[in-house]
Amino acid sequence: MNKWKLATIITVIVIAAGGGIGYYAYDYYAGNHVEIKDVISASGSSGGSQAASSSATPAAPADVNGTWTIQSASEVYFSVTTSKETVNFSVKPVTGSWTLNTADPAQNKAEGAVELSGLSSGNGQRDNHIKGADYLQVEQHPKATFTVKSFENLPKEWKAGVTESFKMTGTLTVRGIPKDVTFDAKAQLDGTQLKLEGQTVVTFEDYGMKNPHTVVLSAQNDVAVQLRLVLGK
């Protein structure tokens, strides 16, 4: 029996016997300890008609062409919803780049990778189990990668402080298994940085894994993958 499942069983016993102490033990072993941090300012305006109708003086188009590199402030999150709550996992460092060419969209490209050894949910036993043979197999497959094949609705003009929404379709590879996915994404030019957020959903079965269950918890089959990227030239 793995340590995570054993710890959960112990927690059930403690809950039955210890009241409030049991709650804290349960929360440590099974609860969420990671909050997803947004990188795009909520005060920024949106692209399209909303920006066009603003009474403020519109910002001049910015030159975003060239290659942007993912910075150290970036993180990737994945989330699993259990019968108790949604548990978030943070993964970093993130590396990669995004090449933009507003004159020739066919030249746009992007790729990224995360070091799965950096996965953290705030509980070491749980993290080690997720990294192990039953799930991510980090020793054999230390990185998860995403390579963009196409963009949809990527803007031809970018303006500082304006949030642009678009889609990115590409190949997400985990445990050496490739799967095509589409991220609903948005990006904002903020000074010298380009900030990007995106989300897609995969399943455990997509990557050859079984849906995790314990004696006290069941988990949904869907896994939400979220990008929080800061890029610079």
CSV table of C-alpha atoms in Angstrom, one decimal:
chain,number,residue,atom,x,y,z
A,1,MET,CA,0.0,0.0,0.0
A,2,ASN,CA,1.5,3.4,-0.9
A,3,LYS,CA,2.1,6.0,1.7
A,4,TRP,CA,-0.5,8.5,0.5
A,5,LYS,CA,-3.3,5.9,0.7
A,6,LEU,CA,-2.0,4.7,4.1
A,7,ALA,CA,-2.0,8.3,5.4
A,8,THR,CA,-5.6,8.7,4.2
A,9,ILE,CA,-6.7,5.6,6.1
A,10,ILE,CA,-4.9,6.8,9.2
A,11,THR,CA,-6.7,10.2,8.8
A,12,VAL,CA,-10.1,8.5,8.8
A,13,ILE,CA,-9.3,6.9,12.1
A,14,VAL,CA,-8.1,10.2,13.6
A,15,ILE,CA,-11.2,11.9,12.4
A,16,ALA,CA,-13.4,9.3,14.0
A,17,ALA,CA,-11.5,9.6,17.3
A,18,GLY,CA,-10.2,13.2,17.4
A,19,GLY,CA,-12.8,15.7,16.3
A,20,GLY,CA,-11.0,19.0,15.5
A,21,ILE,CA,-7.6,17.4,15.5
A,22,GLY,CA,-9.0,15.0,12.9
A,23,TYR,CA,-10.0,17.9,10.6
A,24,TYR,CA,-6.5,19.3,10.5
A,25,ALA,CA,-5.0,15.9,9.8
A,26,TYR,CA,-7.6,15.3,7.0
A,27,ASP,CA,-6.9,18.8,5.5
A,28,TYR,CA,-3.1,18.2,5.5
A,29,TYR,CA,-3.3,14.8,3.7
A,30,ALA,CA,-6.2,15.4,1.4
A,31,GLY,CA,-6.9,19.2,1.2
A,32,ASN,CA,-5.9,22.0,-1.1
A,33,HIS,CA,-2.9,24.1,-0.2
A,34,VAL,CA,-2.1,25.8,-3.5
A,35,GLU,CA,-3.9,29.0,-4.8
A,36,ILE,CA,-3.7,29.7,-8.5
A,37,LYS,CA,-2.1,33.1,-9.1
A,38,ASP,CA,-3.2,35.1,-12.1
A,39,VAL,CA,-0.7,37.1,-14.1
A,40,ILE,CA,-3.0,39.3,-16.1
A,41,SER,CA,-4.2,42.5,-14.5
A,42,ALA,CA,-8.0,42.5,-13.9
A,43,SER,CA,-8.0,46.3,-14.6
A,44,GLY,CA,-6.9,45.9,-18.2
A,45,SER,CA,-9.4,46.4,-21.0
A,46,SER,CA,-10.6,43.7,-23.4
A,47,GLY,CA,-9.9,43.6,-27.1
A,48,GLY,CA,-12.5,44.0,-29.8
A,49,SER,CA,-15.6,46.1,-29.6
A,50,GLN,CA,-15.3,46.9,-25.9
A,51,ALA,CA,-11.9,48.6,-26.4
A,52,ALA,CA,-13.1,50.4,-29.5
A,53,SER,CA,-16.1,51.9,-27.7
A,54,SER,CA,-14.0,53.3,-24.8
A,55,SER,CA,-14.1,57.1,-24.5
A,56,ALA,CA,-10.4,57.1,-23.4
A,57,THR,CA,-7.7,57.9,-26.0
A,58,PRO,CA,-6.9,54.5,-27.6
A,59,ALA,CA,-3.4,53.2,-27.1
A,60,ALA,CA,-1.1,53.0,-30.2
A,61,PRO,CA,-0.4,49.6,-31.6
A,62,ALA,CA,2.7,48.0,-30.1
A,63,ASP,CA,5.4,46.1,-31.9
A,64,VAL,CA,5.2,42.6,-30.5
A,65,ASN,CA,7.0,40.9,-33.3
A,66,GLY,CA,9.9,38.7,-32.5
A,67,THR,CA,10.6,35.9,-30.0
A,68,TRP,CA,9.4,36.1,-26.4
A,69,THR,CA,11.0,33.8,-23.8
A,70,ILE,CA,9.1,32.4,-20.8
A,71,GLN,CA,10.4,33.9,-17.6
A,72,SER,CA,11.0,32.5,-14.2
A,73,ALA,CA,7.8,34.0,-12.7
A,74,SER,CA,5.8,31.5,-14.9
A,75,GLU,CA,3.9,28.5,-13.5
A,76,VAL,CA,1.7,25.7,-14.8
A,77,TYR,CA,-1.1,24.4,-12.6
A,78,PHE,CA,-3.2,21.3,-12.8
A,79,SER,CA,-6.3,20.7,-10.7
A,80,VAL,CA,-8.2,17.6,-9.7
A,81,THR,CA,-11.7,17.9,-8.2
A,82,THR,CA,-12.4,15.4,-5.4
A,83,SER,CA,-15.5,14.7,-3.4
A,84,LYS,CA,-14.2,17.2,-0.8
A,85,GLU,CA,-12.8,20.1,-2.9
A,86,THR,CA,-10.6,21.0,-5.9
A,87,VAL,CA,-6.9,20.3,-5.2
A,88,ASN,CA,-4.4,22.3,-7.2
A,89,PHE,CA,-0.8,21.3,-8.1
A,90,SER,CA,1.8,23.9,-9.1
A,91,VAL,CA,4.6,23.0,-11.5
A,92,LYS,CA,7.7,24.9,-12.3
A,93,PRO,CA,10.2,25.9,-13.7
A,94,VAL,CA,8.6,26.5,-17.0
A,95,THR,CA,10.7,27.1,-20.1
A,96,GLY,CA,10.0,27.9,-23.8
A,97,SER,CA,9.2,30.6,-26.2
A,98,TRP,CA,6.6,32.3,-28.3
A,99,THR,CA,7.4,33.8,-31.7
A,100,LEU,CA,5.0,36.4,-33.1
A,101,ASN,CA,4.7,37.7,-36.6
A,102,THR,CA,1.7,40.0,-37.1
A,103,ALA,CA,2.5,40.5,-40.9
A,104,ASP,CA,2.7,36.7,-41.6
A,105,PRO,CA,0.6,34.7,-39.1
A,106,ALA,CA,1.9,31.4,-40.6
A,107,GLN,CA,5.2,32.2,-38.9
A,108,ASN,CA,3.7,32.3,-35.4
A,109,LYS,CA,4.9,29.5,-33.2
A,110,ALA,CA,5.1,28.6,-29.5
A,111,GLU,CA,6.4,25.8,-27.4
A,112,GLY,CA,6.9,25.2,-23.7
A,113,ALA,CA,8.0,22.6,-21.2
A,114,VAL,CA,7.7,22.1,-17.4
A,115,GLU,CA,10.0,20.1,-15.1
A,116,LEU,CA,7.7,17.7,-13.4
A,117,SER,CA,10.1,17.2,-10.5
A,118,GLY,CA,9.1,20.7,-9.4
A,119,LEU,CA,5.4,19.6,-8.9
A,120,SER,CA,4.0,20.7,-5.5
A,121,SER,CA,0.6,20.5,-3.8
A,122,GLY,CA,1.9,21.5,-0.4
A,123,ASN,CA,2.0,17.8,0.7
A,124,GLY,CA,5.2,15.9,0.1
A,125,GLN,CA,3.7,12.4,0.4
A,126,ARG,CA,1.0,13.2,-2.1
A,127,ASP,CA,3.5,14.8,-4.4
A,128,ASN,CA,5.9,11.9,-4.4
A,129,HIS,CA,3.0,9.5,-5.1
A,130,ILE,CA,1.8,11.6,-8.1
A,131,LYS,CA,5.4,11.8,-9.4
A,132,GLY,CA,5.8,8.0,-9.1
A,133,ALA,CA,5.1,5.0,-11.1
A,134,ASP,CA,1.3,5.0,-10.7
A,135,TYR,CA,1.0,8.5,-12.3
A,136,LEU,CA,3.5,10.9,-13.9
A,137,GLN,CA,6.6,8.5,-13.9
A,138,VAL,CA,8.9,11.5,-13.5
A,139,GLU,CA,12.1,9.5,-13.5
A,140,GLN,CA,11.3,8.1,-16.9
A,141,HIS,CA,9.5,11.2,-18.3
A,142,PRO,CA,10.9,14.3,-16.4
A,143,LYS,CA,9.2,16.9,-18.6
A,144,ALA,CA,5.7,17.6,-19.9
A,145,THR,CA,5.7,19.6,-23.2
A,146,PHE,CA,3.3,21.6,-25.3
A,147,THR,CA,3.9,22.6,-28.9
A,148,VAL,CA,1.4,24.9,-30.7
A,149,LYS,CA,0.1,23.8,-34.1
A,150,SER,CA,-2.3,26.7,-34.8
A,151,PHE,CA,-3.8,29.9,-33.3
A,152,GLU,CA,-7.4,31.1,-33.7
A,153,ASN,CA,-8.4,34.7,-33.4
A,154,LEU,CA,-4.8,35.9,-32.6
A,155,PRO,CA,-4.9,39.7,-33.0
A,156,LYS,CA,-3.1,41.5,-35.8
A,157,GLU,CA,-2.6,44.5,-33.6
A,158,TRP,CA,-1.6,44.6,-30.0
A,159,LYS,CA,-2.1,47.5,-27.6
A,160,ALA,CA,-0.6,47.9,-24.1
A,161,GLY,CA,-3.0,47.0,-21.3
A,162,VAL,CA,-5.5,45.4,-23.7
A,163,THR,CA,-6.4,41.8,-23.0
A,164,GLU,CA,-6.7,39.7,-26.2
A,165,SER,CA,-8.6,36.4,-26.2
A,166,PHE,CA,-7.7,33.6,-28.6
A,167,LYS,CA,-7.3,29.8,-28.9
A,168,MET,CA,-4.1,27.7,-29.1
A,169,THR,CA,-4.3,24.2,-30.5
A,170,GLY,CA,-1.3,21.9,-30.2
A,171,THR,CA,0.2,18.7,-28.8
A,172,LEU,CA,0.5,18.2,-25.0
A,173,THR,CA,2.8,15.4,-24.2
A,174,VAL,CA,2.9,13.8,-20.7
A,175,ARG,CA,4.5,10.5,-19.8
A,176,GLY,CA,5.7,10.3,-23.4
A,177,ILE,CA,2.1,10.2,-24.6
A,178,PRO,CA,1.1,13.0,-27.1
A,179,LYS,CA,-2.5,14.4,-27.2
A,180,ASP,CA,-3.9,17.3,-29.2
A,181,VAL,CA,-5.6,19.8,-27.0
A,182,THR,CA,-7.0,23.4,-27.3
A,183,PHE,CA,-6.2,26.0,-24.8
A,184,ASP,CA,-8.7,28.9,-24.3
A,185,ALA,CA,-6.2,31.7,-23.8
A,186,LYS,CA,-5.8,35.4,-23.3
A,187,ALA,CA,-2.7,37.6,-23.3
A,188,GLN,CA,-1.9,41.2,-22.3
A,189,LEU,CA,1.1,43.4,-23.2
A,190,ASP,CA,2.2,44.9,-19.9
A,191,GLY,CA,5.2,47.2,-20.3
A,192,THR,CA,8.1,45.0,-21.5
A,193,GLN,CA,6.3,41.8,-20.6
A,194,LEU,CA,3.7,39.7,-22.4
A,195,LYS,CA,1.5,37.9,-20.0
A,196,LEU,CA,-0.5,34.8,-20.9
A,197,GLU,CA,-3.2,32.7,-19.2
A,198,GLY,CA,-4.9,29.6,-20.7
A,199,GLN,CA,-6.9,26.6,-19.7
A,200,THR,CA,-7.7,23.2,-21.2
A,201,VAL,CA,-9.1,19.9,-19.8
A,202,VAL,CA,-7.6,16.4,-20.2
A,203,THR,CA,-8.5,13.1,-18.5
A,204,PHE,CA,-6.4,10.6,-16.6
A,205,GLU,CA,-7.1,8.0,-19.3
A,206,ASP,CA,-5.7,10.3,-22.0
A,207,TYR,CA,-2.3,9.7,-20.5
A,208,GLY,CA,-2.6,6.1,-19.4
A,209,MET,CA,-3.4,6.8,-15.8
A,210,LYS,CA,-6.2,5.5,-13.5
A,211,ASN,CA,-8.6,7.9,-11.8
A,212,PRO,CA,-7.4,8.1,-8.2
A,213,HIS,CA,-9.7,6.9,-5.4
A,214,THR,CA,-9.2,6.3,-1.7
A,215,VAL,CA,-11.4,5.0,1.1
A,216,VAL,CA,-12.6,8.5,1.8
A,217,LEU,CA,-12.1,10.4,-1.5
A,218,SER,CA,-13.2,10.0,-5.0
A,219,ALA,CA,-11.9,12.2,-7.9
A,220,GLN,CA,-13.4,13.4,-11.1
A,221,ASN,CA,-11.9,12.0,-14.3
A,222,ASP,CA,-11.2,15.5,-15.7
A,223,VAL,CA,-7.9,17.3,-15.0
A,224,ALA,CA,-7.8,21.1,-15.6
A,225,VAL,CA,-4.5,22.4,-16.9
A,226,GLN,CA,-3.9,26.1,-16.5
A,227,LEU,CA,-1.0,28.3,-17.8
A,228,ARG,CA,0.2,31.4,-16.0
A,229,LEU,CA,3.1,32.6,-18.1
A,230,VAL,CA,5.2,35.8,-18.1
A,231,LEU,CA,7.3,36.3,-21.3
A,232,GLY,CA,10.0,38.8,-22.1
A,233,LYS,CA,12.3,39.6,-25.0
